[in-house]
mmCIF file of C-alpha atoms in Angstrom:
data_model
loop_
_atom_site.group_PDB
_atom_site.id
_atom_site.type_symbol
_atom_site.label_atom_id
_atom_site.label_comp_id
_atom_site.label_asym_id
_atom_site.label_seq_id
_atom_site.Cartn_x
_atom_site.Cartn_y
_atom_site.Cartn_z
ATOM 1 C CA MET A 632 22.479 -25.479 -10.365
ATOM 2 C CA THR A 633 18.935 -25.859 -8.924
ATOM 3 C CA ALA A 634 16.113 -24.624 -11.146
ATOM 4 C CA LEU A 635 14.054 -21.892 -9.716
ATOM 5 C CA PRO A 636 10.403 -22.601 -8.877
ATOM 6 C CA ARG A 637 7.976 -21.380 -11.515
ATOM 7 C CA ILE A 638 4.568 -19.758 -11.337
ATOM 8 C CA THR A 639 2.310 -20.163 -14.370
ATOM 9 C CA ASN A 640 0.801 -17.154 -16.021
ATOM 10 C CA SER A 641 -2.723 -18.024 -14.785
ATOM 11 C CA GLN A 642 -1.409 -18.463 -11.260
ATOM 12 C CA ALA A 643 0.452 -15.183 -11.433
ATOM 13 C CA ARG A 644 -2.734 -13.316 -12.630
ATOM 14 C CA ALA A 645 -4.800 -14.868 -9.870
ATOM 15 C CA LEU A 646 -2.216 -13.929 -7.186
ATOM 16 C CA PHE A 647 -1.766 -10.418 -8.524
ATOM 17 C CA LEU A 648 -5.501 -9.693 -8.768
ATOM 18 C CA GLU A 649 -6.113 -11.193 -5.331
ATOM 19 C CA ARG A 650 -3.469 -8.890 -3.742
ATOM 20 C CA HIS A 651 -5.100 -5.916 -5.545
ATOM 21 C CA GLY A 652 -8.607 -6.722 -4.300
ATOM 22 C CA LEU A 653 -9.931 -7.560 -7.715
ATOM 23 C CA ALA A 654 -10.506 -11.307 -7.403
ATOM 24 C CA SER A 655 -13.240 -11.578 -4.856
ATOM 25 C CA PRO A 656 -17.006 -11.026 -5.428
ATOM 26 C CA LEU A 657 -18.134 -7.468 -5.109
ATOM 27 C CA SER A 658 -19.581 -6.906 -1.657
ATOM 28 C CA GLY A 659 -19.284 -4.661 1.364
ATOM 29 C CA SER A 660 -20.618 -1.251 2.331
ATOM 30 C CA GLY A 661 -17.758 0.815 0.886
ATOM 31 C CA ARG A 662 -17.777 3.150 3.809
ATOM 32 C CA GLY A 663 -16.380 3.426 7.301
ATOM 33 C CA SER A 664 -14.363 0.451 8.608
ATOM 34 C CA ASP A 665 -15.080 -1.501 5.360
ATOM 35 C CA LEU A 666 -13.669 1.219 3.217
ATOM 36 C CA GLN A 667 -10.694 1.568 5.587
ATOM 37 C CA SER A 668 -10.002 -2.132 5.072
ATOM 38 C CA VAL A 669 -9.885 -1.643 1.249
ATOM 39 C CA VAL A 670 -7.417 1.269 1.551
ATOM 40 C CA ASP A 671 -5.311 -0.674 4.082
ATOM 41 C CA ARG A 672 -5.137 -3.614 1.653
ATOM 42 C CA LEU A 673 -4.125 -1.338 -1.287
ATOM 43 C CA GLY A 674 -1.842 0.830 0.781
ATOM 44 C CA PHE A 675 -2.889 4.030 -1.034
ATOM 45 C CA VAL A 676 -5.304 5.219 -3.679
ATOM 46 C CA GLN A 677 -4.048 7.618 -6.367
ATOM 47 C CA LEU A 678 -5.773 10.991 -6.799
ATOM 48 C CA ASP A 679 -6.452 12.491 -10.191
ATOM 49 C CA THR A 680 -8.318 15.540 -11.392
ATOM 50 C CA ILE A 681 -9.821 14.166 -14.630
ATOM 51 C CA ASN A 682 -13.512 13.806 -14.122
ATOM 52 C CA THR A 683 -15.095 12.377 -17.261
ATOM 53 C CA VAL A 684 -17.233 9.922 -15.173
ATOM 54 C CA VAL A 685 -15.893 10.411 -11.592
ATOM 55 C CA ARG A 686 -12.366 11.092 -10.458
ATOM 56 C CA ALA A 687 -9.891 8.189 -10.518
ATOM 57 C CA HIS A 688 -9.736 7.626 -6.758
ATOM 58 C CA HIS A 689 -13.536 7.052 -6.669
ATOM 59 C CA MET A 690 -13.394 4.586 -9.559
ATOM 60 C CA ILE A 691 -10.533 2.697 -7.861
ATOM 61 C CA LEU A 692 -12.677 2.145 -4.726
ATOM 62 C CA HIS A 693 -15.854 1.526 -6.633
ATOM 63 C CA ALA A 694 -14.208 -1.289 -8.588
ATOM 64 C CA ARG A 695 -13.819 -3.145 -5.314
ATOM 65 C CA ARG A 696 -16.915 -1.922 -3.498
ATOM 66 C CA PRO A 697 -19.951 -1.128 -5.822
ATOM 67 C CA ALA A 698 -21.801 0.418 -2.865
ATOM 68 C CA TYR A 699 -19.015 3.033 -2.481
ATOM 69 C CA ARG A 700 -19.908 6.624 -3.103
ATOM 70 C CA PRO A 701 -17.480 9.645 -3.436
ATOM 71 C CA ARG A 702 -18.443 11.191 -0.119
ATOM 72 C CA ASN A 703 -17.271 8.054 1.643
ATOM 73 C CA LEU A 704 -13.605 8.760 1.004
ATOM 74 C CA HIS A 705 -13.955 12.398 2.103
ATOM 75 C CA MET A 706 -15.531 11.163 5.385
ATOM 76 C CA LEU A 707 -12.658 8.621 5.892
ATOM 77 C CA HIS A 708 -10.160 11.455 5.507
ATOM 78 C CA ASP A 709 -11.932 14.454 7.026
ATOM 79 C CA ARG A 710 -13.869 12.835 9.841
ATOM 80 C CA ASP A 711 -12.328 9.486 10.678
ATOM 81 C CA GLN A 712 -8.656 10.348 10.049
ATOM 82 C CA GLY A 713 -8.227 6.990 8.418
ATOM 83 C CA VAL A 714 -5.993 8.293 5.555
ATOM 84 C CA PHE A 715 -3.693 11.197 4.938
ATOM 85 C CA GLU A 716 -2.808 12.883 1.674
ATOM 86 C CA HIS A 717 0.695 12.949 0.318
ATOM 87 C CA TRP A 718 2.861 11.610 -2.522
ATOM 88 C CA THR A 719 3.658 8.097 -3.529
ATOM 89 C CA HIS A 720 4.529 8.070 -7.198
ATOM 90 C CA ASP A 721 1.782 10.721 -7.431
ATOM 91 C CA ALA A 722 -0.650 12.473 -5.139
ATOM 92 C CA SER A 723 -2.489 9.812 -3.177
ATOM 93 C CA MET A 724 -4.690 9.016 -0.208
ATOM 94 C CA ILE A 725 -2.509 6.821 1.999
ATOM 95 C CA ALA A 726 -3.519 4.668 4.937
ATOM 96 C CA MET A 727 -3.023 6.744 8.047
ATOM 97 C CA GLU A 728 -1.040 3.880 9.726
ATOM 98 C CA HIS A 729 1.743 4.471 7.285
ATOM 99 C CA PHE A 730 2.240 8.134 8.189
ATOM 100 C CA PRO A 731 5.342 7.506 10.422
ATOM 101 C CA TYR A 732 7.261 6.062 7.447
ATOM 102 C CA TRP A 733 6.659 9.175 5.386
ATOM 103 C CA ARG A 734 9.057 10.957 7.739
ATOM 104 C CA LEU A 735 11.795 9.656 5.463
ATOM 105 C CA LYS A 736 10.196 11.344 2.432
ATOM 106 C CA PHE A 737 9.747 14.503 4.460
ATOM 107 C CA ARG A 738 13.500 14.570 5.335
ATOM 108 C CA ARG A 739 14.632 13.811 1.830
ATOM 109 C CA ASN A 740 12.320 16.471 0.418
ATOM 110 C CA GLU A 741 13.651 18.934 2.943
ATOM 111 C CA ALA A 742 17.181 18.228 1.694
ATOM 112 C CA LYS A 743 16.085 18.931 -1.850
ATOM 113 C CA LEU A 744 14.425 22.165 -0.613
ATOM 114 C CA ALA A 745 17.652 23.333 1.013
ATOM 115 C CA ALA A 746 19.402 22.791 -2.318
ATOM 116 C CA ARG A 747 17.072 25.308 -3.914
ATOM 117 C CA SER A 748 17.549 27.953 -1.226
ATOM 118 C CA GLN A 749 19.902 30.224 -3.205
ATOM 119 C CA LYS A 750 17.482 30.590 -6.043
ATOM 120 C CA TRP A 751 14.574 30.971 -3.659
ATOM 121 C CA ARG A 752 16.335 33.672 -1.732
ATOM 122 C CA ALA A 753 16.614 35.687 -4.890
ATOM 123 C CA GLU A 754 12.887 35.188 -5.513
ATOM 124 C CA GLY A 755 11.842 35.908 -2.010
ATOM 125 C CA THR A 756 10.233 32.468 -1.709
ATOM 126 C CA GLU A 757 12.444 31.244 1.137
ATOM 127 C CA ASP A 758 11.146 33.875 3.563
ATOM 128 C CA LYS A 759 7.651 32.850 2.668
ATOM 129 C CA LEU A 760 8.062 29.459 4.284
ATOM 130 C CA ASP A 761 8.244 31.075 7.705
ATOM 131 C CA ASP A 762 5.627 33.631 6.873
ATOM 132 C CA VAL A 763 3.077 31.000 5.752
ATOM 133 C CA LEU A 764 3.817 28.764 8.834
ATOM 134 C CA ARG A 765 3.333 31.798 11.171
ATOM 135 C CA HIS A 766 0.147 32.736 9.433
ATOM 136 C CA ILE A 767 -1.472 29.238 9.667
ATOM 137 C CA ASP A 768 -0.203 28.912 13.313
ATOM 138 C CA GLN A 769 -1.951 32.142 14.246
ATOM 139 C CA HIS A 770 -5.017 32.178 11.947
ATOM 140 C CA GLY A 771 -5.723 28.528 11.383
ATOM 141 C CA ALA A 772 -6.224 26.424 8.260
ATOM 142 C CA CYS A 773 -6.084 28.041 4.799
ATOM 143 C CA CYS A 774 -5.895 27.345 1.123
ATOM 144 C CA THR A 775 -3.785 28.974 -1.599
ATOM 145 C CA SER A 776 -6.403 31.679 -2.364
ATOM 146 C CA ASP A 777 -6.237 32.912 1.212
ATOM 147 C CA LEU A 778 -2.534 33.895 0.699
ATOM 148 C CA GLY A 779 -0.474 35.994 -1.685
ATOM 149 C CA ALA A 780 -3.220 37.584 -3.716
ATOM 150 C CA ASP A 781 -1.076 40.736 -4.311
ATOM 151 C CA GLU A 782 2.210 38.816 -4.970
ATOM 152 C CA GLY A 783 4.004 38.444 -8.321
ATOM 153 C CA ARG A 784 4.559 35.133 -9.961
ATOM 154 C CA SER A 785 7.561 32.949 -9.631
ATOM 155 C CA THR A 786 9.994 33.070 -12.516
ATOM 156 C CA GLY A 787 9.926 29.768 -14.268
ATOM 157 C CA GLY A 788 8.860 26.411 -12.908
ATOM 158 C CA TRP A 789 6.060 25.832 -10.456
ATOM 159 C CA TRP A 790 3.626 26.766 -13.216
ATOM 160 C CA ASP A 791 4.126 30.420 -12.473
ATOM 161 C CA TRP A 792 2.814 30.061 -8.926
ATOM 162 C CA ASN A 793 3.052 32.976 -6.546
ATOM 163 C CA PRO A 794 5.564 32.643 -3.678
ATOM 164 C CA SER A 795 2.920 31.864 -1.076
ATOM 165 C CA LYS A 796 1.468 29.004 -3.142
ATOM 166 C CA VAL A 797 4.948 27.579 -3.646
ATOM 167 C CA ALA A 798 5.583 27.898 0.073
ATOM 168 C CA LEU A 799 2.331 26.063 0.944
ATOM 169 C CA ASP A 800 3.183 23.195 -1.413
ATOM 170 C CA GLN A 801 6.721 22.859 -0.181
ATOM 171 C CA LEU A 802 5.693 22.965 3.488
ATOM 172 C CA TRP A 803 3.294 20.152 2.667
ATOM 173 C CA ARG A 804 5.938 18.118 0.889
ATOM 174 C CA ILE A 805 8.354 18.349 3.884
ATOM 175 C CA GLY A 806 5.630 17.471 6.394
ATOM 176 C CA LYS A 807 5.214 20.778 8.204
ATOM 177 C CA LEU A 808 1.743 21.135 6.836
ATOM 178 C CA SER A 809 -0.945 18.479 6.053
ATOM 179 C CA VAL A 810 -4.143 18.584 4.105
ATOM 180 C CA LEU A 811 -6.978 19.016 6.555
ATOM 181 C CA ARG A 812 -9.718 18.566 3.953
ATOM 182 C CA ARG A 813 -10.600 19.376 0.328
ATOM 183 C CA GLU A 814 -13.302 21.744 -0.698
ATOM 184 C CA GLY A 815 -14.093 20.649 -4.254
ATOM 185 C CA PHE A 816 -10.649 19.685 -5.299
ATOM 186 C CA ARG A 817 -8.982 22.634 -3.426
ATOM 187 C CA LYS A 818 -6.583 21.674 -0.622
ATOM 188 C CA ILE A 819 -7.133 23.229 2.807
ATOM 189 C CA TYR A 820 -3.903 23.046 4.828
ATOM 190 C CA ASP A 821 -3.202 23.060 8.528
ATOM 191 C CA LEU A 822 -0.168 22.452 10.734
ATOM 192 C CA THR A 823 0.596 18.776 10.749
ATOM 193 C CA GLU A 824 0.382 18.415 14.504
ATOM 194 C CA ARG A 825 -3.211 19.618 14.283
ATOM 195 C CA VAL A 826 -4.168 17.094 11.573
ATOM 196 C CA ILE A 827 -2.380 13.809 12.232
ATOM 197 C CA PRO A 828 -3.497 11.760 15.278
ATOM 198 C CA ASP A 829 -0.884 11.674 18.064
ATOM 199 C CA ASP A 830 -0.247 7.975 17.860
ATOM 200 C CA TYR A 831 1.009 8.295 14.338
ATOM 201 C CA LEU A 832 2.515 11.754 14.705
ATOM 202 C CA ASN A 833 4.795 10.694 17.622
ATOM 203 C CA THR A 834 5.989 7.418 16.064
ATOM 204 C CA ARG A 835 9.337 7.937 14.383
ATOM 205 C CA PRO A 836 10.970 4.880 12.724
ATOM 206 C CA ASP A 837 14.527 5.331 11.668
ATOM 207 C CA GLU A 838 15.745 5.021 8.110
ATOM 208 C CA ALA A 839 16.593 1.307 8.205
ATOM 209 C CA GLN A 840 13.138 0.485 9.760
ATOM 210 C CA THR A 841 11.476 2.520 7.014
ATOM 211 C CA ILE A 842 13.426 0.803 4.221
ATOM 212 C CA ASP A 843 12.554 -2.618 5.680
ATOM 213 C CA TRP A 844 8.827 -1.672 5.981
ATOM 214 C CA ALA A 845 8.724 -0.248 2.505
ATOM 215 C CA CYS A 846 10.132 -3.384 0.936
ATOM 216 C CA ARG A 847 8.158 -5.873 3.024
ATOM 217 C CA SER A 848 4.834 -4.038 2.592
ATOM 218 C CA ALA A 849 5.363 -3.565 -1.098
ATOM 219 C CA LEU A 850 6.119 -7.240 -1.644
ATOM 220 C CA ASP A 851 3.003 -8.172 0.427
ATOM 221 C CA ARG A 852 0.847 -6.067 -1.915
ATOM 222 C CA LEU A 853 2.510 -7.082 -5.201
ATOM 223 C CA GLY A 854 2.647 -10.840 -4.452
ATOM 224 C CA PHE A 855 5.893 -11.150 -6.535
ATOM 225 C CA ALA A 856 8.234 -8.370 -7.693
ATOM 226 C CA THR A 857 11.717 -7.334 -8.797
ATOM 227 C CA SER A 858 13.678 -4.987 -6.610
ATOM 228 C CA GLY A 859 12.768 -2.155 -9.016
ATOM 229 C CA GLU A 860 9.049 -2.869 -8.653
ATOM 230 C CA ILE A 861 9.424 -2.965 -4.908
ATOM 231 C CA ALA A 862 11.156 0.443 -4.891
ATOM 232 C CA ALA A 863 8.527 1.943 -7.202
ATOM 233 C CA PHE A 864 5.514 0.737 -5.265
ATOM 234 C CA TRP A 865 5.605 3.490 -2.607
ATOM 235 C CA ASP A 866 8.223 5.586 -4.331
ATOM 236 C CA LEU A 867 9.590 6.106 -0.875
ATOM 237 C CA ILE A 868 13.044 4.533 -1.073
ATOM 238 C CA THR A 869 15.692 4.405 -3.816
ATOM 239 C CA ALA A 870 16.216 1.563 -6.238
ATOM 240 C CA ALA A 871 19.633 0.946 -4.635
ATOM 241 C CA GLU A 872 18.061 0.620 -1.198
ATOM 242 C CA ALA A 873 15.534 -1.868 -2.544
ATOM 243 C CA ARG A 874 18.275 -3.874 -4.271
ATOM 244 C CA LYS A 875 20.297 -4.139 -1.022
ATOM 245 C CA TRP A 876 17.225 -5.155 0.938
ATOM 246 C CA CYS A 877 16.408 -7.883 -1.564
ATOM 247 C CA ALA A 878 20.014 -9.153 -1.536
ATOM 248 C CA ASP A 879 20.098 -9.293 2.244
ATOM 249 C CA ALA A 880 16.700 -10.868 2.555
ATOM 250 C CA LEU A 881 17.554 -13.481 -0.022
ATOM 251 C CA LYS A 882 20.752 -14.297 1.719
ATOM 252 C CA ALA A 883 18.892 -14.610 5.019
ATOM 253 C CA GLY A 884 16.251 -16.890 3.441
ATOM 254 C CA ASP A 885 13.443 -14.470 4.125
ATOM 255 C CA ILE A 886 12.581 -14.279 0.411
ATOM 256 C CA ILE A 887 13.289 -16.569 -2.539
ATOM 257 C CA GLU A 888 13.639 -16.134 -6.205
ATOM 258 C CA THR A 889 10.989 -17.455 -8.580
ATOM 259 C CA GLU A 890 10.252 -17.371 -12.306
ATOM 260 C CA ILE A 891 6.986 -15.879 -13.404
ATOM 261 C CA GLU A 892 5.436 -17.002 -16.647
ATOM 262 C CA LEU A 893 4.525 -14.040 -18.816
ATOM 263 C CA VAL A 894 1.636 -13.942 -21.280
ATOM 264 C CA ASP A 895 3.963 -14.657 -24.221
ATOM 265 C CA GLY A 896 5.457 -17.761 -22.562
ATOM 266 C CA ARG A 897 8.756 -16.234 -21.473
ATOM 267 C CA TYR A 898 9.784 -16.192 -17.804
ATOM 268 C CA ARG A 899 10.881 -13.342 -15.628
ATOM 269 C CA LYS A 900 12.729 -13.558 -12.347
ATOM 270 C CA SER A 901 11.032 -12.077 -9.311
ATOM 271 C CA PHE A 902 11.255 -12.180 -5.565
ATOM 272 C CA ILE A 903 8.492 -13.820 -3.500
ATOM 273 C CA TRP A 904 7.820 -14.813 0.144
ATOM 274 C CA PRO A 905 8.283 -18.567 0.483
ATOM 275 C CA GLU A 906 4.875 -18.886 2.019
ATOM 276 C CA THR A 907 3.304 -17.128 -0.923
ATOM 277 C CA LEU A 908 4.750 -19.682 -3.287
ATOM 278 C CA VAL A 909 2.696 -22.444 -1.692
ATOM 279 C CA GLU A 910 -0.523 -20.431 -1.399
ATOM 280 C CA THR A 911 -3.196 -21.203 -3.931
ATOM 281 C CA ALA A 912 -4.994 -18.004 -4.961
ATOM 282 C CA GLU A 913 -8.646 -18.446 -5.720
ATOM 283 C CA PRO A 914 -9.590 -17.889 -9.376
ATOM 284 C CA PRO A 915 -10.959 -14.382 -9.782
ATOM 285 C CA THR A 916 -14.771 -13.948 -9.992
ATOM 286 C CA SER A 917 -15.975 -13.734 -13.571
ATOM 287 C CA ARG A 918 -17.704 -10.416 -12.931
ATOM 288 C CA LEU A 919 -16.882 -7.610 -15.374
ATOM 289 C CA ARG A 920 -15.449 -4.390 -13.939
ATOM 290 C CA ILE A 921 -14.555 -1.121 -15.586
ATOM 291 C CA LEU A 922 -11.297 0.166 -14.114
ATOM 292 C CA SER A 923 -9.724 3.573 -13.769
ATOM 293 C CA PRO A 924 -6.574 4.040 -15.886
ATOM 294 C CA PHE A 925 -4.858 4.785 -12.554
ATOM 295 C CA ASP A 926 -6.028 1.550 -10.831
ATOM 296 C CA PRO A 927 -3.249 0.014 -8.780
ATOM 297 C CA ALA A 928 -3.425 -3.139 -10.939
ATOM 298 C CA LEU A 929 -2.614 -1.026 -14.021
ATOM 299 C CA ARG A 930 -0.338 1.662 -12.651
ATOM 300 C CA ASP A 931 2.730 -0.256 -13.763
ATOM 301 C CA ARG A 932 1.815 -0.315 -17.433
ATOM 302 C CA ASN A 933 4.699 -2.647 -18.341
ATOM 303 C CA ARG A 934 3.755 -5.202 -15.713
ATOM 304 C CA ALA A 935 0.186 -5.233 -16.891
ATOM 305 C CA GLU A 936 1.345 -5.797 -20.425
ATOM 306 C CA ARG A 937 3.665 -8.645 -19.435
ATOM 307 C CA LEU A 938 1.053 -10.395 -17.281
ATOM 308 C CA PHE A 939 -2.132 -9.722 -19.291
ATOM 309 C CA GLY A 940 -0.955 -8.836 -22.795
ATOM 310 C CA PHE A 941 -2.773 -5.504 -22.429
ATOM 311 C CA PHE A 942 -1.080 -2.441 -23.865
ATOM 312 C CA TYR A 943 -2.442 0.816 -22.503
ATOM 313 C CA ARG A 944 -1.346 4.425 -22.616
ATOM 314 C CA ILE A 945 -3.315 7.484 -21.666
ATOM 315 C CA GLU A 946 -3.893 9.717 -24.701
ATOM 316 C CA VAL A 947 -4.929 12.873 -22.866
ATOM 317 C CA PHE A 948 -1.834 14.725 -24.136
ATOM 318 C CA VAL A 949 -1.941 13.148 -27.629
ATOM 319 C CA PRO A 950 -3.353 15.452 -30.355
ATOM 320 C CA GLU A 951 -6.916 14.227 -31.096
ATOM 321 C CA ALA A 952 -6.123 13.317 -34.748
ATOM 322 C CA LYS A 953 -3.261 10.994 -33.556
ATOM 323 C CA ARG A 954 -5.202 9.196 -30.776
ATOM 324 C CA GLN A 955 -5.672 5.466 -31.281
ATOM 325 C CA TYR A 956 -8.711 5.291 -29.033
ATOM 326 C CA GLY A 957 -9.714 8.433 -27.211
ATOM 327 C CA TYR A 958 -9.025 11.234 -24.701
ATOM 328 C CA TYR A 959 -9.536 9.001 -21.673
ATOM 329 C CA VAL A 960 -10.685 5.417 -22.112
ATOM 330 C CA PHE A 961 -11.234 2.883 -19.349
ATOM 331 C CA PRO A 962 -9.841 -0.630 -19.284
ATOM 332 C CA ILE A 963 -12.354 -3.477 -18.823
ATOM 333 C CA LEU A 964 -11.490 -6.457 -16.574
ATOM 334 C CA GLU A 965 -13.390 -9.718 -16.743
ATOM 335 C CA GLY A 966 -12.221 -12.456 -14.440
ATOM 336 C CA ASP A 967 -8.415 -12.579 -14.977
ATOM 337 C CA ARG A 968 -8.481 -11.002 -18.441
ATOM 338 C CA LEU A 969 -8.455 -7.460 -19.668
ATOM 339 C CA VAL A 970 -11.042 -7.759 -22.407
ATOM 340 C CA GLY A 971 -11.322 -4.267 -23.875
ATOM 341 C CA ARG A 972 -11.529 -0.516 -23.296
ATOM 342 C CA ILE A 973 -14.377 1.838 -23.288
ATOM 343 C CA ASP A 974 -14.801 5.631 -23.994
ATOM 344 C CA MET A 975 -17.644 6.985 -21.813
ATOM 345 C CA LYS A 976 -18.612 10.264 -20.199
ATOM 346 C CA ALA A 977 -21.136 11.339 -17.635
ATOM 347 C CA LEU A 978 -23.282 14.040 -19.237
ATOM 348 C CA ARG A 979 -24.643 15.466 -15.961
ATOM 349 C CA ASP A 980 -26.615 18.236 -17.607
ATOM 350 C CA GLN A 981 -28.530 15.450 -19.511
ATOM 351 C CA ASP A 982 -28.645 13.066 -16.470
ATOM 352 C CA ARG A 983 -27.023 10.225 -18.351
ATOM 353 C CA LEU A 984 -23.828 8.189 -18.803
ATOM 354 C CA HIS A 985 -22.987 8.194 -22.515
ATOM 355 C CA VAL A 986 -20.920 5.379 -24.096
ATOM 356 C CA ARG A 987 -19.040 6.701 -27.189
ATOM 357 C CA ALA A 988 -17.150 3.589 -28.125
ATOM 358 C CA LEU A 989 -15.886 0.188 -26.951
ATOM 359 C CA TRP A 990 -12.963 -1.687 -28.465
ATOM 360 C CA PRO A 991 -12.720 -5.395 -27.598
ATOM 361 C CA GLU A 992 -9.250 -6.902 -27.362
ATOM 362 C CA LYS A 993 -8.201 -9.043 -30.281
ATOM 363 C CA ARG A 994 -9.950 -12.435 -30.567
ATOM 364 C CA LEU A 995 -12.571 -11.421 -28.085
ATOM 365 C CA ASN A 996 -16.245 -10.878 -28.832
ATOM 366 C CA PHE A 997 -18.972 -9.122 -26.865
ATOM 367 C CA GLY A 998 -21.648 -11.751 -27.190
ATOM 368 C CA ALA A 999 -24.879 -11.910 -25.206
ATOM 369 C CA GLY A 1000 -23.342 -13.109 -21.980
ATOM 370 C CA ARG A 1001 -20.500 -10.549 -21.917
ATOM 371 C CA MET A 1002 -22.913 -7.797 -22.991
ATOM 372 C CA ALA A 1003 -25.206 -8.597 -20.082
ATOM 373 C CA LYS A 1004 -22.286 -8.196 -17.670
ATOM 374 C CA LEU A 1005 -21.319 -4.930 -19.382
ATOM 375 C CA GLU A 1006 -24.823 -3.477 -19.098
ATOM 376 C CA ALA A 1007 -24.853 -4.395 -15.326
ATOM 377 C CA GLU A 1008 -21.507 -2.672 -14.800
ATOM 378 C CA LEU A 1009 -22.632 0.443 -16.778
ATOM 379 C CA SER A 1010 -25.686 0.683 -14.537
ATOM 380 C CA ARG A 1011 -23.356 0.573 -11.494
ATOM 381 C CA MET A 1012 -21.196 3.258 -13.062
ATOM 382 C CA ALA A 1013 -24.256 5.463 -13.679
ATOM 383 C CA ARG A 1014 -25.216 5.198 -10.057
ATOM 384 C CA LEU A 1015 -21.626 6.118 -9.099
ATOM 385 C CA ALA A 1016 -21.819 9.208 -11.370
ATOM 386 C CA ASP A 1017 -25.158 10.058 -9.947
ATOM 387 C CA VAL A 1018 -26.930 9.995 -13.335
ATOM 388 C CA ALA A 1019 -30.177 8.251 -14.221
ATOM 389 C CA SER A 1020 -29.576 6.364 -17.352
ATOM 390 C CA VAL A 1021 -27.046 4.923 -19.868
ATOM 391 C CA SER A 1022 -27.011 5.861 -23.544
ATOM 392 C CA PHE A 1023 -25.002 4.569 -26.553
ATOM 393 C CA GLU A 1024 -23.637 6.412 -29.535
ATOM 394 C CA ASP A 1025 -24.436 4.959 -32.938
ATOM 395 C CA GLY A 1026 -21.707 2.401 -33.904
ATOM 396 C CA TRP A 1027 -20.318 2.416 -30.333
ATOM 397 C CA LEU A 1028 -19.176 -1.290 -30.543
ATOM 398 C CA ARG A 1029 -16.055 -1.064 -32.628
ATOM 399 C CA ASP A 1030 -13.811 -3.730 -34.147
ATOM 400 C CA ALA A 1031 -10.763 -4.852 -32.211
ATOM 401 C CA ARG A 1032 -7.561 -2.966 -32.953
#
């Protein structure tokens, strides 16, 4: 039996970070076509409401383009129509060129919606779907506060939303409505045909084409992956569909199996394109970057732990007394290593970014060289948060845990 080709841990890290746009020097305007190229490369950028410094989607883009500013993503969505908003594993800004493949998610969401119809008929929500569509068709784009102010709340689930709000959300999930823009963090919806450019609106791949695209594009962006990781990347197809695609592609010789060395010296089987196996990924730049907890490179917490030995969990919902680190701490990447985590917050009323604590990873020190890199990155973060200075709490540099 022929041994599988192997990729060392350092090679795997370099490849993974290169595919996630975290290996090259920080340059580019971070707006317009340059920003579009970043989103195209990543595929999507996860949205999140937590705003201790800036929201997650802005930090993700800033980690790759320090010149990026939050208004740039809004312009890419609202003006340039370079991205659309929908769900991957969570709410995301997705490259517009991928919209045709979301038809599969719309159809599957619509099937789930039909299964709820009996409960919804009893609540009066089902009729609201047509009412809301008719209202938007006749009166134009709207948000949840424009509808259903005098309605009762739904009984259980949907966070006690009123029927019109439930209808708006469901019409968006099945593709009848799209997000035209956001005002603050509030969604403004319009009919999909009035939001999505015709070239993408009128392209309709079938299920087989969508599955093939989802698997190929996920493997492109991951560099190497199991079938489960491929399915989870877009959260567009099922695990069974990804397994079948991998089996067929392996049999046809389109992909091969390889063994990836993990940080602890064990090996894990993954699929890879044959041409990727012979590529030599450039070693990542040694610059230090503070990452969002929702960065694409960290979204799969288990994968990050296997490759980098970095255990991370968000403690937002952990009672304060039981938190190991803090409410919302940010991982720190230096080269191909995750070297620590930092607790910081933009105090906008005081015009400063305040560092509460930093915990180095075990056996890592923040000496003069690393500290200089950190200070440069914190200055960049302050500019992103639009505050004037950086301050440090007494005893902010903690011992490794």
